Short mmCIF file of C-alpha atoms and ligand atoms in Angstrom, two decimals:
data_model
loop_
_atom_site.label_atom_id
_atom_site.label_comp_id
_atom_site.label_asym_id
_atom_site.label_seq_id
_atom_site.Cartn_x
_atom_site.Cartn_y
_atom_site.Cartn_z
CA UNK L 13 -4.84 15.51 -7.48
CA UNK L 14 -2.77 17.75 -10.32
CA UNK L 15 0.90 18.10 -9.84
CA UNK L 16 3.09 20.78 -11.48
CA UNK L 17 6.62 22.62 -10.75
CA UNK L 18 6.72 26.05 -10.34
CA UNK L 19 10.07 28.05 -10.19
CA UNK L 20 8.26 31.50 -9.64
CA UNK L 21 10.33 33.57 -6.82
CA UNK L 22 8.09 32.29 -3.83
CA UNK L 23 7.50 35.86 -2.46
CA UNK L 24 5.73 36.48 -5.85
CA UNK L 25 3.85 33.38 -5.93
CA UNK L 26 -0.03 33.50 -6.64
CA UNK L 27 -1.42 30.62 -4.73
CA UNK L 28 -4.18 30.17 -1.94
CA UNK L 29 -1.54 28.50 0.24
CA UNK L 30 2.21 28.68 0.50
CA UNK L 31 3.66 25.97 2.47
CA UNK L 32 7.01 25.82 3.87
CA UNK L 33 9.17 24.18 6.80
CA UNK L 34 11.21 25.52 9.75
CA UNK L 35 13.50 23.50 12.10
CA UNK L 36 13.70 24.11 15.90
CA UNK L 37 16.29 26.87 16.78
CA UNK L 38 17.96 26.63 13.44
CA UNK L 39 18.29 29.68 10.84
CA UNK L 40 15.76 29.74 8.14
CA UNK L 41 16.39 27.88 5.09
CA UNK L 42 15.26 28.49 1.43
CA UNK L 43 11.84 29.54 1.11
CA UNK L 44 11.20 30.44 4.77
CA UNK L 45 14.46 32.48 4.51
CA UNK L 46 13.29 34.61 1.51
CA UNK L 47 9.79 35.25 3.25
CA UNK L 48 11.49 36.36 6.09
CA UNK L 49 13.84 39.02 4.34
CA UNK L 50 10.35 40.16 2.23
CA UNK L 51 8.73 40.70 5.76
CA UNK L 52 11.44 42.69 7.27
CA UNK L 53 11.68 39.61 9.68
CA UNK L 54 8.12 39.04 10.67
CA UNK L 55 8.63 35.40 10.48
CA UNK L 56 11.80 35.30 12.86
CA UNK L 57 9.81 37.73 15.13
CA UNK L 58 6.48 35.36 15.13
CA UNK L 59 8.92 32.13 16.11
CA UNK L 60 10.51 34.31 18.60
CA UNK L 61 7.48 35.29 20.03
CA UNK L 62 6.24 31.78 20.51
CA UNK L 63 3.10 32.55 17.48
CA UNK L 64 4.98 30.01 15.09
CA UNK L 65 5.87 26.59 16.37
CA UNK L 66 8.72 24.53 14.79
CA UNK L 67 8.07 20.81 16.91
CA UNK L 68 8.11 18.62 14.94
CA UNK L 69 4.68 18.24 12.67
CA UNK L 70 3.11 21.32 14.07
CA UNK L 71 1.13 23.53 11.94
CA UNK L 72 0.48 27.35 12.27
CA UNK L 73 -1.31 29.18 9.27
CA UNK L 74 -0.31 32.91 8.68
CA UNK L 75 -2.68 35.23 7.11
CA UNK L 76 -1.43 38.44 5.06
CA UNK L 77 2.26 38.45 6.06
CA UNK L 78 3.73 41.76 4.33
CA UNK L 79 6.03 41.71 1.40
CA UNK L 80 4.45 38.00 0.09
CA UNK L 81 1.70 37.73 -2.40
CA UNK L 82 0.13 34.46 -1.12
CA UNK L 83 -2.84 35.59 1.27
CA UNK L 84 -1.69 32.30 3.42
CA UNK L 85 1.46 30.90 4.34
CA UNK L 86 1.12 26.94 6.07
CA UNK L 87 4.38 26.86 8.46
CA UNK L 88 5.21 23.45 9.23
CA UNK L 89 7.56 22.26 12.14
CA UNK L 90 10.33 20.14 11.31
CA UNK L 91 11.79 19.65 14.77
CA UNK L 92 15.32 19.55 15.73
CA UNK L 93 17.78 19.17 13.02
CA UNK L 94 19.83 16.32 14.69
CA UNK L 95 16.74 14.30 15.03
CA UNK L 96 15.75 14.79 11.24
CA UNK L 97 15.24 11.55 9.14
CA UNK L 98 13.51 10.61 5.52
CA UNK L 99 10.77 9.12 7.99
CA UNK L 100 10.14 12.43 10.00
CA UNK L 101 9.93 14.47 7.06
CA UNK L 102 7.58 12.26 5.37
CA UNK L 103 5.32 12.66 8.48
CA UNK L 104 5.67 16.20 8.01
CA UNK L 105 4.53 15.85 4.33
CA UNK L 106 1.21 13.76 5.47
CA UNK L 107 0.43 16.26 8.40
CA UNK L 108 0.75 19.35 5.84
CA UNK L 109 -1.53 17.40 3.40
CA UNK L 110 -3.79 16.55 6.37
CA UNK L 111 -4.35 20.27 7.57
CA UNK L 112 -4.51 21.41 3.77
CA UNK L 113 -7.42 18.81 3.49
CA UNK L 114 -9.16 19.60 6.80
CA UNK L 115 -9.03 23.36 5.99
CA UNK L 116 -11.02 23.32 2.46
CA UNK L 117 -7.41 24.03 0.60
CA UNK L 118 -7.81 23.35 -2.94
CA UNK L 119 -4.76 24.36 -4.34
CA UNK L 120 -1.47 25.24 -2.36
CA UNK L 121 2.22 25.48 -3.31
CA UNK L 122 4.69 23.20 -1.42
CA UNK L 123 8.01 24.44 -0.42
CA UNK L 124 8.91 21.63 2.21
CA UNK L 125 11.23 19.59 -0.62
CA UNK L 126 13.68 22.53 -0.49
CA UNK L 127 15.32 21.34 2.89
CA UNK L 128 19.06 20.76 2.73
CA UNK L 129 19.43 19.47 6.07
CA UNK L 130 19.68 15.52 6.27
CA UNK L 131 21.44 15.36 2.99
CA UNK L 132 18.65 13.79 1.55
CA UNK L 133 18.17 13.34 -2.75
CA UNK L 134 16.41 16.42 -4.09
CA UNK L 135 14.64 14.07 -6.45
CA UNK L 136 13.33 11.75 -3.26
CA UNK L 137 12.40 15.01 -1.35
CA UNK L 138 10.08 16.22 -4.19
CA UNK L 139 8.29 12.78 -4.95
CA UNK L 140 7.76 11.56 -1.72
CA UNK L 141 6.40 15.42 -0.65
CA UNK L 142 3.67 14.84 -3.47
CA UNK L 143 3.09 11.43 -2.67
CA UNK L 144 2.36 12.07 0.56
CA UNK L 145 0.32 15.23 0.27
CA UNK L 146 -1.71 13.23 -2.16
CA UNK L 147 -1.95 10.43 0.34
CA UNK L 148 -3.25 12.89 2.93
CA UNK L 149 -5.68 14.29 0.54
CA UNK L 150 -7.69 10.95 0.25
CA UNK L 151 -11.39 11.35 1.12
CA UNK L 152 -13.65 8.32 0.90
CA UNK L 153 -16.59 9.50 -1.20
CA UNK L 154 -18.23 6.49 -2.67
CA UNK L 155 -21.10 5.97 -0.23
CA UNK L 156 -21.23 8.90 1.53
CA UNK L 157 -21.40 12.90 0.57
CA UNK L 158 -18.37 14.89 2.07
CA UNK L 159 -19.28 17.49 4.71
CA UNK L 160 -19.85 20.86 3.12
CA UNK L 161 -17.18 23.19 4.93
CA UNK L 162 -14.41 21.09 5.55
CA UNK L 163 -12.52 18.13 4.12
CA UNK L 164 -12.19 19.55 0.84
CA UNK L 165 -9.21 17.76 -0.69
CA UNK L 166 -6.59 19.54 -2.89
CA UNK L 167 -7.41 19.76 -6.09
CA UNK L 168 -4.08 21.02 -7.39
CA UNK L 169 -0.62 21.45 -5.92
CA UNK L 170 2.59 22.76 -7.03
CA UNK L 171 6.16 22.10 -5.84
CA UNK L 172 9.26 24.38 -5.61
CA UNK L 173 11.69 22.90 -8.36
CA UNK L 174 12.28 23.26 -12.47
CA UNK L 175 11.89 21.30 -15.23
CA UNK L 176 14.74 19.11 -14.71
CA UNK L 177 12.67 17.67 -11.83
CA UNK L 178 9.68 16.54 -13.89
CA UNK L 179 10.58 12.60 -13.45
CA UNK L 180 10.14 12.75 -9.82
CA UNK L 181 6.61 14.20 -10.01
CA UNK L 182 6.16 11.84 -13.02
CA UNK L 183 7.00 8.76 -10.58
CA UNK L 184 4.96 10.67 -7.92
CA UNK L 185 1.71 10.53 -9.90
CA UNK L 186 2.39 6.52 -10.24
CA UNK L 187 2.58 6.00 -6.78
CA UNK L 188 -0.13 8.61 -5.71
CA UNK L 189 -2.21 6.70 -8.28
CA UNK L 190 -1.46 3.42 -6.83
CA UNK L 191 -2.28 4.38 -3.11
CA UNK L 192 -5.61 6.26 -4.33
CA UNK L 193 -6.99 2.98 -6.18
CA UNK L 194 -5.64 0.74 -3.08
CA UNK L 195 -7.58 2.82 -0.29
CA UNK L 196 -10.65 3.18 -2.79
CA UNK L 197 -10.89 -0.74 -3.07
CA UNK L 198 -9.97 -1.26 0.56
CA UNK L 199 -12.87 1.04 2.44
CA UNK L 200 -15.37 0.37 -0.29
CA UNK L 201 -18.14 -2.07 1.49
CA UNK L 202 -18.47 -5.80 0.74
CA UNK L 203 -21.85 -5.68 -0.81
CA UNK L 204 -19.99 -3.62 -3.40
CA UNK L 205 -16.68 -4.92 -3.42
CA UNK L 206 -17.11 -8.79 -4.46
CA UNK L 207 -15.17 -10.51 -6.36
CA UNK L 208 -16.63 -9.95 -9.52
CA UNK L 209 -16.41 -6.06 -8.84
CA UNK L 210 -12.50 -6.30 -8.29
CA UNK L 211 -12.57 -8.33 -12.00
CA UNK L 212 -14.44 -5.24 -13.33
CA UNK L 213 -12.08 -2.55 -11.96
CA UNK L 214 -9.26 -4.62 -13.04
CA UNK L 215 -10.48 -4.68 -16.46
CA UNK L 216 -11.05 -1.03 -16.25
CA UNK L 217 -7.70 -0.05 -15.49
CA UNK L 218 -6.50 -2.24 -18.52
CA UNK L 219 -8.70 -0.10 -20.62
CA UNK L 220 -6.88 2.86 -19.01
CA UNK L 221 -3.41 1.85 -20.05
CA UNK L 222 -0.90 1.17 -22.69
CA UNK L 223 1.09 -2.34 -22.82
CA UNK L 224 -1.57 -3.81 -20.70
CA UNK L 225 -4.12 -6.86 -20.85
CA UNK L 226 -6.63 -9.29 -18.55
CA UNK L 227 -7.58 -12.69 -18.23
CA UNK L 228 -10.41 -13.23 -15.53
CA UNK L 229 -10.94 -17.13 -14.46
CA UNK L 230 -14.19 -18.31 -13.18
CA UNK L 231 -15.32 -20.99 -11.31
CA UNK L 232 -15.69 -23.78 -14.13
CA UNK L 233 -12.23 -22.81 -15.62
CA UNK L 234 -10.71 -22.80 -11.82
CA UNK L 235 -12.68 -26.32 -11.60
CA UNK L 236 -10.68 -27.54 -14.81
CA UNK L 237 -7.74 -26.43 -13.37
CA UNK L 238 -8.25 -28.44 -9.92
CA UNK L 239 -7.94 -25.40 -7.91
CA UNK L 240 -9.95 -27.02 -5.17
CA UNK L 241 -8.47 -25.31 -1.88
CA UNK L 242 -9.09 -21.58 -3.86
CA UNK L 243 -12.81 -22.73 -4.50
CA UNK L 244 -13.39 -24.54 -1.43
CA UNK L 245 -12.92 -21.04 0.29
CA UNK L 246 -15.48 -19.26 -2.08
CA UNK L 247 -18.32 -22.29 -1.94
CA UNK L 248 -20.20 -20.85 1.22
CA UNK L 249 -20.92 -17.61 -0.95
CA UNK L 250 -23.23 -16.34 -3.50
CA UNK L 251 -20.33 -14.10 -4.57
CA UNK L 252 -18.24 -16.51 -6.76
CA UNK L 253 -14.37 -16.22 -7.15
CA UNK L 254 -12.52 -14.88 -9.54
CA UNK L 255 -8.83 -15.40 -10.43
CA UNK L 256 -7.79 -12.17 -12.02
CA UNK L 257 -4.56 -11.94 -13.85
CA UNK L 258 -3.34 -8.63 -15.23
CA UNK L 259 -0.34 -8.33 -17.29
CA UNK L 260 2.02 -5.41 -18.28
CA UNK L 261 4.64 -5.72 -20.91
CA UNK L 262 6.73 -2.93 -20.34
CA UNK L 263 10.03 -4.79 -21.88
CA UNK L 264 9.00 -5.75 -25.24
CA UNK L 265 10.78 -8.94 -24.89
CA UNK L 266 10.04 -12.00 -23.23
CA UNK L 267 12.58 -11.59 -20.06
CA UNK L 268 11.08 -13.22 -16.91
CA UNK L 269 8.26 -10.86 -15.45
CA UNK L 270 7.79 -9.98 -11.70
CA UNK L 271 4.58 -11.81 -10.58
CA UNK L 272 2.41 -10.09 -7.42
CA UNK L 273 -0.14 -12.47 -5.98
CA UNK L 274 -2.63 -10.77 -4.05
CA UNK L 275 -4.96 -12.40 -1.38
CA UNK L 276 -8.55 -10.90 -2.12
CA UNK L 277 -11.00 -11.94 0.46
CA UNK L 278 -13.55 -9.55 -0.43
CA UNK L 279 -15.14 -10.45 3.27
CA UNK L 280 -13.77 -12.71 5.80
CA UNK L 281 -16.60 -14.08 8.51
CA UNK L 282 -14.18 -16.87 9.26
CA UNK L 283 -16.91 -19.40 7.31
CA UNK L 284 -17.69 -22.20 9.71
CA UNK L 285 -15.14 -21.56 12.43
CA UNK L 286 -17.10 -18.48 12.54
CA UNK L 287 -15.41 -14.96 13.71
CA UNK L 288 -16.94 -13.22 17.02
CA UNK L 289 -19.23 -10.11 16.29
CA UNK L 290 -17.26 -7.21 17.46
CA UNK L 291 -14.94 -5.80 14.71
CA UNK L 292 -16.13 -8.05 11.73
CA UNK L 293 -17.47 -5.24 9.96
CA UNK L 294 -13.58 -4.42 9.07
CA UNK L 295 -13.08 -7.60 7.90
CA UNK L 296 -14.03 -6.30 4.46
CA UNK L 297 -10.43 -5.18 4.91
CA UNK L 298 -9.31 -8.76 3.93
CA UNK L 299 -8.73 -7.97 0.12
CA UNK L 300 -5.96 -5.60 1.08
CA UNK L 301 -3.02 -7.89 -0.47
CA UNK L 302 -4.96 -7.59 -3.62
CA UNK L 303 -5.94 -3.87 -3.75
CA UNK L 304 -2.46 -3.10 -3.09
CA UNK L 305 -1.01 -5.46 -5.85
CA UNK L 306 -3.81 -3.66 -8.27
CA UNK L 307 -2.50 -0.24 -7.01
CA UNK L 308 0.95 -1.54 -7.78
CA UNK L 309 0.18 -2.54 -10.99
CA UNK L 310 -1.74 0.77 -11.92
CA UNK L 311 1.44 2.64 -10.84
CA UNK L 312 3.49 0.74 -12.84
CA UNK L 313 1.40 1.31 -16.11
CA UNK L 314 1.09 4.82 -15.04
CA UNK L 315 4.69 5.20 -15.16
CA UNK L 316 5.38 2.79 -18.14
CA UNK L 317 8.22 1.21 -16.38
CA UNK L 318 10.50 -0.80 -18.52
CA UNK L 319 9.43 -4.08 -16.82
CA UNK L 320 7.57 -7.08 -17.53
CA UNK L 321 4.93 -7.52 -14.36
CA UNK L 322 1.89 -9.90 -14.02
CA UNK L 323 -0.58 -9.59 -10.62
CA UNK L 324 -2.75 -12.32 -9.76
CA UNK L 325 -5.34 -11.81 -7.68
CA UNK L 326 -7.11 -14.47 -5.85
CA UNK L 327 -10.61 -13.11 -5.00
CA UNK L 328 -13.26 -14.93 -3.04
CA UNK L 329 -15.55 -14.31 -0.07
CA UNK L 330 -15.14 -16.55 3.11
CA UNK L 331 -19.05 -17.15 4.39
CA UNK L 332 -20.67 -19.96 6.16
CA UNK L 333 -23.22 -21.54 4.25
CA UNK L 334 -25.05 -25.37 3.68
CA UNK L 335 -22.26 -25.54 0.99
CA UNK L 336 -19.42 -24.06 2.85
CA UNK L 337 -16.07 -26.10 3.42
CA UNK L 338 -16.04 -27.23 6.86
CA UNK L 339 -13.29 -28.25 9.78
CA UNK L 340 -12.02 -31.91 8.88
CA UNK L 341 -12.20 -31.74 5.08
CA UNK L 342 -9.44 -32.84 3.29
CA UNK L 343 -8.88 -30.32 0.03
CA UNK L 344 -6.40 -31.50 -2.80
CA UNK L 345 -4.83 -28.43 -3.75
CA UNK L 346 -3.97 -27.65 -7.83
CA UNK L 347 -0.41 -28.67 -6.61
CA UNK L 348 -1.66 -32.27 -5.59
CA UNK L 349 -0.40 -31.61 -1.90
CA UNK L 350 -3.64 -32.33 0.58
CA UNK L 351 -4.63 -30.08 3.36
CA UNK L 352 -6.41 -31.10 6.63
CA UNK L 353 -8.59 -27.87 7.25
CA UNK L 354 -8.59 -27.36 11.28
CA UNK L 355 -9.96 -23.61 10.67
CA UNK L 356 -11.90 -22.46 8.14
CA UNK L 357 -10.93 -18.94 9.18
CA UNK L 358 -7.20 -19.34 7.82
CA UNK L 359 -8.53 -19.15 4.44
CA UNK L 360 -5.99 -16.78 3.11
CA UNK L 361 -3.30 -19.22 2.63
CA UNK L 362 -5.70 -21.72 0.82
CA UNK L 363 -6.41 -19.12 -1.77
CA UNK L 364 -3.16 -18.02 -2.10
CA UNK L 365 -1.68 -21.51 -2.35
CA UNK L 366 -3.65 -22.05 -5.64
CA UNK L 367 -2.89 -18.90 -6.87
CA UNK L 368 0.93 -19.30 -6.37
CA UNK L 369 0.98 -22.92 -8.02
CA UNK L 370 -0.58 -21.32 -10.95
CA UNK L 371 1.68 -18.49 -11.35
CA UNK L 372 4.52 -21.05 -11.48
CA UNK L 373 3.45 -21.33 -15.43
CA UNK L 374 4.86 -17.48 -15.73
CA UNK L 375 8.41 -18.83 -14.26
CA UNK L 376 8.70 -15.45 -12.45
CA UNK L 377 11.79 -13.56 -11.93
CA UNK L 378 10.46 -13.25 -8.39
CA UNK L 379 7.26 -14.24 -6.89
CA UNK L 380 5.80 -12.37 -4.19
CA UNK L 381 2.49 -12.68 -2.44
CA UNK L 382 1.03 -9.86 -0.57
CA UNK L 383 -1.69 -10.96 2.12
CA UNK L 384 -3.69 -9.69 4.98
CA UNK L 385 -2.99 -13.26 6.44
CA UNK L 386 -2.89 -13.36 10.32
CA UNK L 387 -4.20 -11.46 12.99
CA UNK L 388 -0.52 -12.77 14.90
CA UNK L 389 1.31 -9.93 12.35
CA UNK L 390 -0.69 -7.16 13.90
CA UNK L 391 0.44 -8.44 17.37
CA UNK L 392 3.89 -8.57 16.02
CA UNK L 393 4.44 -5.49 14.34
CA UNK L 394 1.63 -3.62 14.91
CA UNK L 395 0.39 -0.83 11.88
CA UNK L 396 4.04 0.36 11.21
CA UNK L 397 5.53 -2.82 9.28
CA UNK L 398 4.47 -5.47 7.19
CA UNK L 399 6.13 -8.64 7.81
CA UNK L 400 8.39 -10.18 5.10
CA UNK L 401 9.13 -13.58 4.71
CA UNK L 402 11.78 -15.28 2.47
CA UNK L 403 13.92 -17.88 2.02
CA UNK L 404 15.61 -16.01 -0.63
CA UNK L 405 18.32 -13.10 1.57
CA UNK L 406 18.66 -11.35 -1.49
CA UNK L 407 14.69 -10.76 -2.58
CA UNK L 408 13.94 -10.15 1.21
CA UNK L 409 16.63 -7.23 1.40
CA UNK L 410 15.39 -5.81 -1.77
CA UNK L 411 11.84 -5.79 -0.72
CA UNK L 412 12.91 -3.94 2.95
CA UNK L 413 15.07 -1.21 1.24
CA UNK L 414 12.26 -0.67 -1.28
CA UNK L 415 9.81 -0.44 1.75
CA UNK L 416 12.61 2.24 3.48
CA UNK L 417 12.74 3.98 0.27
CA UNK L 418 8.93 4.87 -0.06
CA UNK L 419 8.41 5.16 3.72
CA UNK L 420 6.18 2.02 3.99
CA UNK L 421 8.27 -0.39 5.67
CA UNK L 422 8.89 -4.12 6.10
CA UNK L 423 10.67 -6.12 8.74
CA UNK L 424 11.56 -9.66 8.40
CA UNK L 425 10.71 -12.76 10.13
CA UNK L 426 12.26 -16.31 9.88
CA UNK L 427 10.85 -19.02 8.01
CA UNK L 428 13.21 -21.63 9.29
CA UNK L 429 12.28 -25.27 8.76
CA UNK L 430 12.28 -25.55 12.46
CA UNK L 431 8.68 -23.91 12.35
CA UNK L 432 7.70 -26.41 9.79
CA UNK L 433 6.54 -29.26 11.95
CA UNK L 434 3.56 -27.28 13.48
CA UNK L 435 1.92 -27.94 10.26
CA UNK L 436 1.99 -32.15 10.59
CA UNK L 437 -1.33 -33.51 9.87
CA UNK L 438 -2.72 -37.10 10.47
CA UNK L 439 -4.90 -37.29 7.53
CA UNK L 440 -3.14 -34.85 4.69
CA UNK L 441 0.43 -33.76 3.75
CA UNK L 442 -0.50 -30.60 5.81
CA UNK L 443 -2.89 -28.58 8.38
CA UNK L 444 -3.90 -25.57 7.49
CA UNK L 445 -2.89 -24.14 10.90
CA UNK L 446 0.11 -24.18 12.92
CA UNK L 447 -1.34 -23.43 16.47
CA UNK L 448 -0.88 -20.50 18.69
CA UNK L 449 2.94 -19.96 18.68
CA UNK L 450 4.60 -17.70 15.36
CA UNK L 451 1.12 -17.55 13.96
CA UNK L 452 2.78 -15.50 11.36
CA UNK L 453 5.48 -17.58 10.48
CA UNK L 454 3.62 -20.83 10.29
CA UNK L 455 1.19 -19.31 7.74
CA UNK L 456 4.54 -18.17 5.64
CA UNK L 457 5.99 -21.89 6.23
CA UNK L 458 2.85 -23.00 4.85
CA UNK L 459 2.84 -20.87 1.49
CA UNK L 460 6.78 -22.12 1.41
CA UNK L 461 5.40 -25.58 0.41
CA UNK L 462 3.57 -24.42 -2.80
CA UNK L 463 6.78 -22.02 -4.01
CA UNK L 464 9.25 -24.67 -3.82
CA UNK L 465 12.14 -23.86 -6.65
CA UNK L 466 10.74 -20.14 -6.80
CA UNK L 467 12.33 -16.95 -6.04
CA UNK L 468 9.52 -16.04 -3.61
CA UNK L 469 8.57 -13.77 -0.67
CA UNK L 470 5.55 -13.53 1.18
CA UNK L 471 4.58 -10.18 2.55
CA UNK L 472 1.96 -9.76 5.62
CA UNK L 473 0.55 -6.82 5.52
CA UNK L 474 -2.38 -7.49 8.04
CA UNK L 475 -1.04 -4.58 10.00
CA UNK L 476 -0.16 -2.18 7.72
CA UNK L 477 -2.93 -2.00 5.10
CA UNK L 478 -5.56 -0.86 7.61
CA UNK L 479 -6.21 1.18 10.34
CA UNK L 480 -8.02 -0.44 13.07
CA UNK L 481 -10.49 1.33 15.07
CA UNK L 482 -11.00 5.04 15.91
CA UNK L 483 -10.06 6.78 12.32
CA UNK L 484 -10.40 3.38 10.67
CA UNK L 485 -9.74 2.79 6.87
CA UNK L 486 -7.41 1.73 4.27
CA UNK L 487 -3.63 3.12 4.08
CA UNK L 488 -3.05 1.49 0.74
CA UNK L 489 -0.09 0.22 1.93
CA UNK L 490 2.29 -1.79 0.76
CA UNK L 491 1.55 0.03 -2.54
CA UNK L 492 4.47 2.33 -1.87
CA UNK L 493 7.01 -0.75 -0.95
CA UNK L 494 5.62 -2.81 -4.25
CA UNK L 495 6.17 0.08 -6.51
CA UNK L 496 9.02 1.21 -5.23
CA UNK L 497 10.72 -2.57 -5.81
CA UNK L 498 9.29 -2.15 -9.32
CA UNK L 499 10.96 1.15 -9.82
CA UNK L 500 14.25 -0.39 -8.54
CA UNK L 501 14.00 -3.36 -10.79
CA UNK L 502 13.32 -1.22 -13.82
CA UNK L 503 16.75 0.62 -13.03
N1 BES U 737 -7.95 -12.10 7.45
C1 BES U 737 -7.91 -12.79 8.71
C2 BES U 737 -6.45 -12.34 9.31
C3 BES U 737 -6.63 -11.17 10.11
C4 BES U 737 -7.57 -11.31 11.36
C5 BES U 737 -5.62 -9.78 10.25
C6 BES U 737 -7.78 -9.95 12.13
C7 BES U 737 -6.19 -8.95 11.21
C8 BES U 737 -7.23 -8.99 11.95
C9 BES U 737 -7.11 -14.41 8.32
O1 BES U 737 -7.85 -14.96 7.57
C10 BES U 737 -7.44 -14.71 9.69
O2 BES U 737 -8.54 -15.18 9.84
N2 BES U 737 -6.40 -15.57 10.09
C11 BES U 737 -6.47 -16.46 11.20
C12 BES U 737 -5.71 -17.48 11.06
C13 BES U 737 -5.95 -18.71 12.44
C14 BES U 737 -7.44 -19.27 12.43
C15 BES U 737 -4.78 -19.64 12.27
C16 BES U 737 -6.18 -15.54 12.70
O3 BES U 737 -4.89 -14.80 12.35
O4 BES U 737 -6.81 -15.54 13.74
MN1 MN U 738 -9.71 -15.70 8.16
ZN1 ZN U 739 -8.64 -13.69 5.78
#
């Protein structure tokens, strides 16, 4: 979607649709007030008569209001002013975006960011409106033609604001591209989105942006590095694993990079510990961590942030096969630590442990892995938050703050030593599962053993990156959290 600013008086704007917001039982503000005045109080009358709703997230389309050039006005309800918050604002923006997409509106002028109630930062209001309206206009078309008469995403959106707000729009474009990339990858079927395909997309991104480079390791190179845990997971599949290393040098010095590591299981059957049939088709989502790391990389490169960033994607497919790894196997990871396999469905931590060991060579300022690691995370936090685990309070807090700012929230779980004993093994340094209790935390504990001495955090996005059932599909999360973290580090 194209973003631009427009300072034309709202009543004179030539646009397919104006989007304004109103609070419940409160005087009209900004554009809503100007439109009401130009139409001799028509808007106020429609509100009074109940024809225009001001409930939170409600939508009313008005046609041909006197004194206003735009033919259509979409009135969004902000709800009660006292309850208003950044999260509620973001939800209104998403609802507006979705309404426009579902009503085949291909261009619009957005005034939602003008609100003054709630004392929110104007830069943030504008950026978030653009990001969320773009997010809501995502449409999957890779393997399916869109329906003719509806579901036409916005092609361009203008926003209330002058040139001094250009920085907010530039930032929005970065976030938006990151989200779109992550969702497009997450939604692709697993016969298309293989480890090799992820590598090809990463190459394309690098060819599109300055200051970027890429290295792709194939099986033979990973064998030389002794990445036996990662390789074991991929062994049952005809689609061979890849380790994708994306580099962005925005700082032009050798200051320590931020390193993001993504779990890229392009399909998770569970392997020999086969998953049940129902919902297995959704296990293509299991590269959501990788997709969001790639999306955040693209966002960072698009904004040309003054930081050094490295993204490592551990891509493999977990399949049962005559050559597949099995329960009972003991693997020697790249770190030298041995792992007894209890369940081949706990494969994410195995590809990640080698990718994390590999990442040590970059001497990261912060090492953050992102993964759809545990079903237990979906049980604990649902779709509303990613789980954040870290032994470094400052890093955990930076990530939580970034999530709040981007309305892509995370919530911390503890990594106390108390949980470590659940990983004890008779035949190896550890087993790959920690039992029923605290499944997300014991997965985090497993990873912590491969990041000793690193400033490391683990983000479990199993609930946040995908909408399960019903209106299923990728959300692109936690691209927003990661990108905001990078923006904050650049500041
Ligand atoms: N990718 C899954 C996690 C997952 C499963 C997330 C279902 C969301 C919904 C991961 O590889 C996995 O299968 N984890 C197992 C671990 C268990 C065997 C210790 C799980 O969570 O059941
Ligand atoms: Mn699994
Ligand atoms: Zn998995």
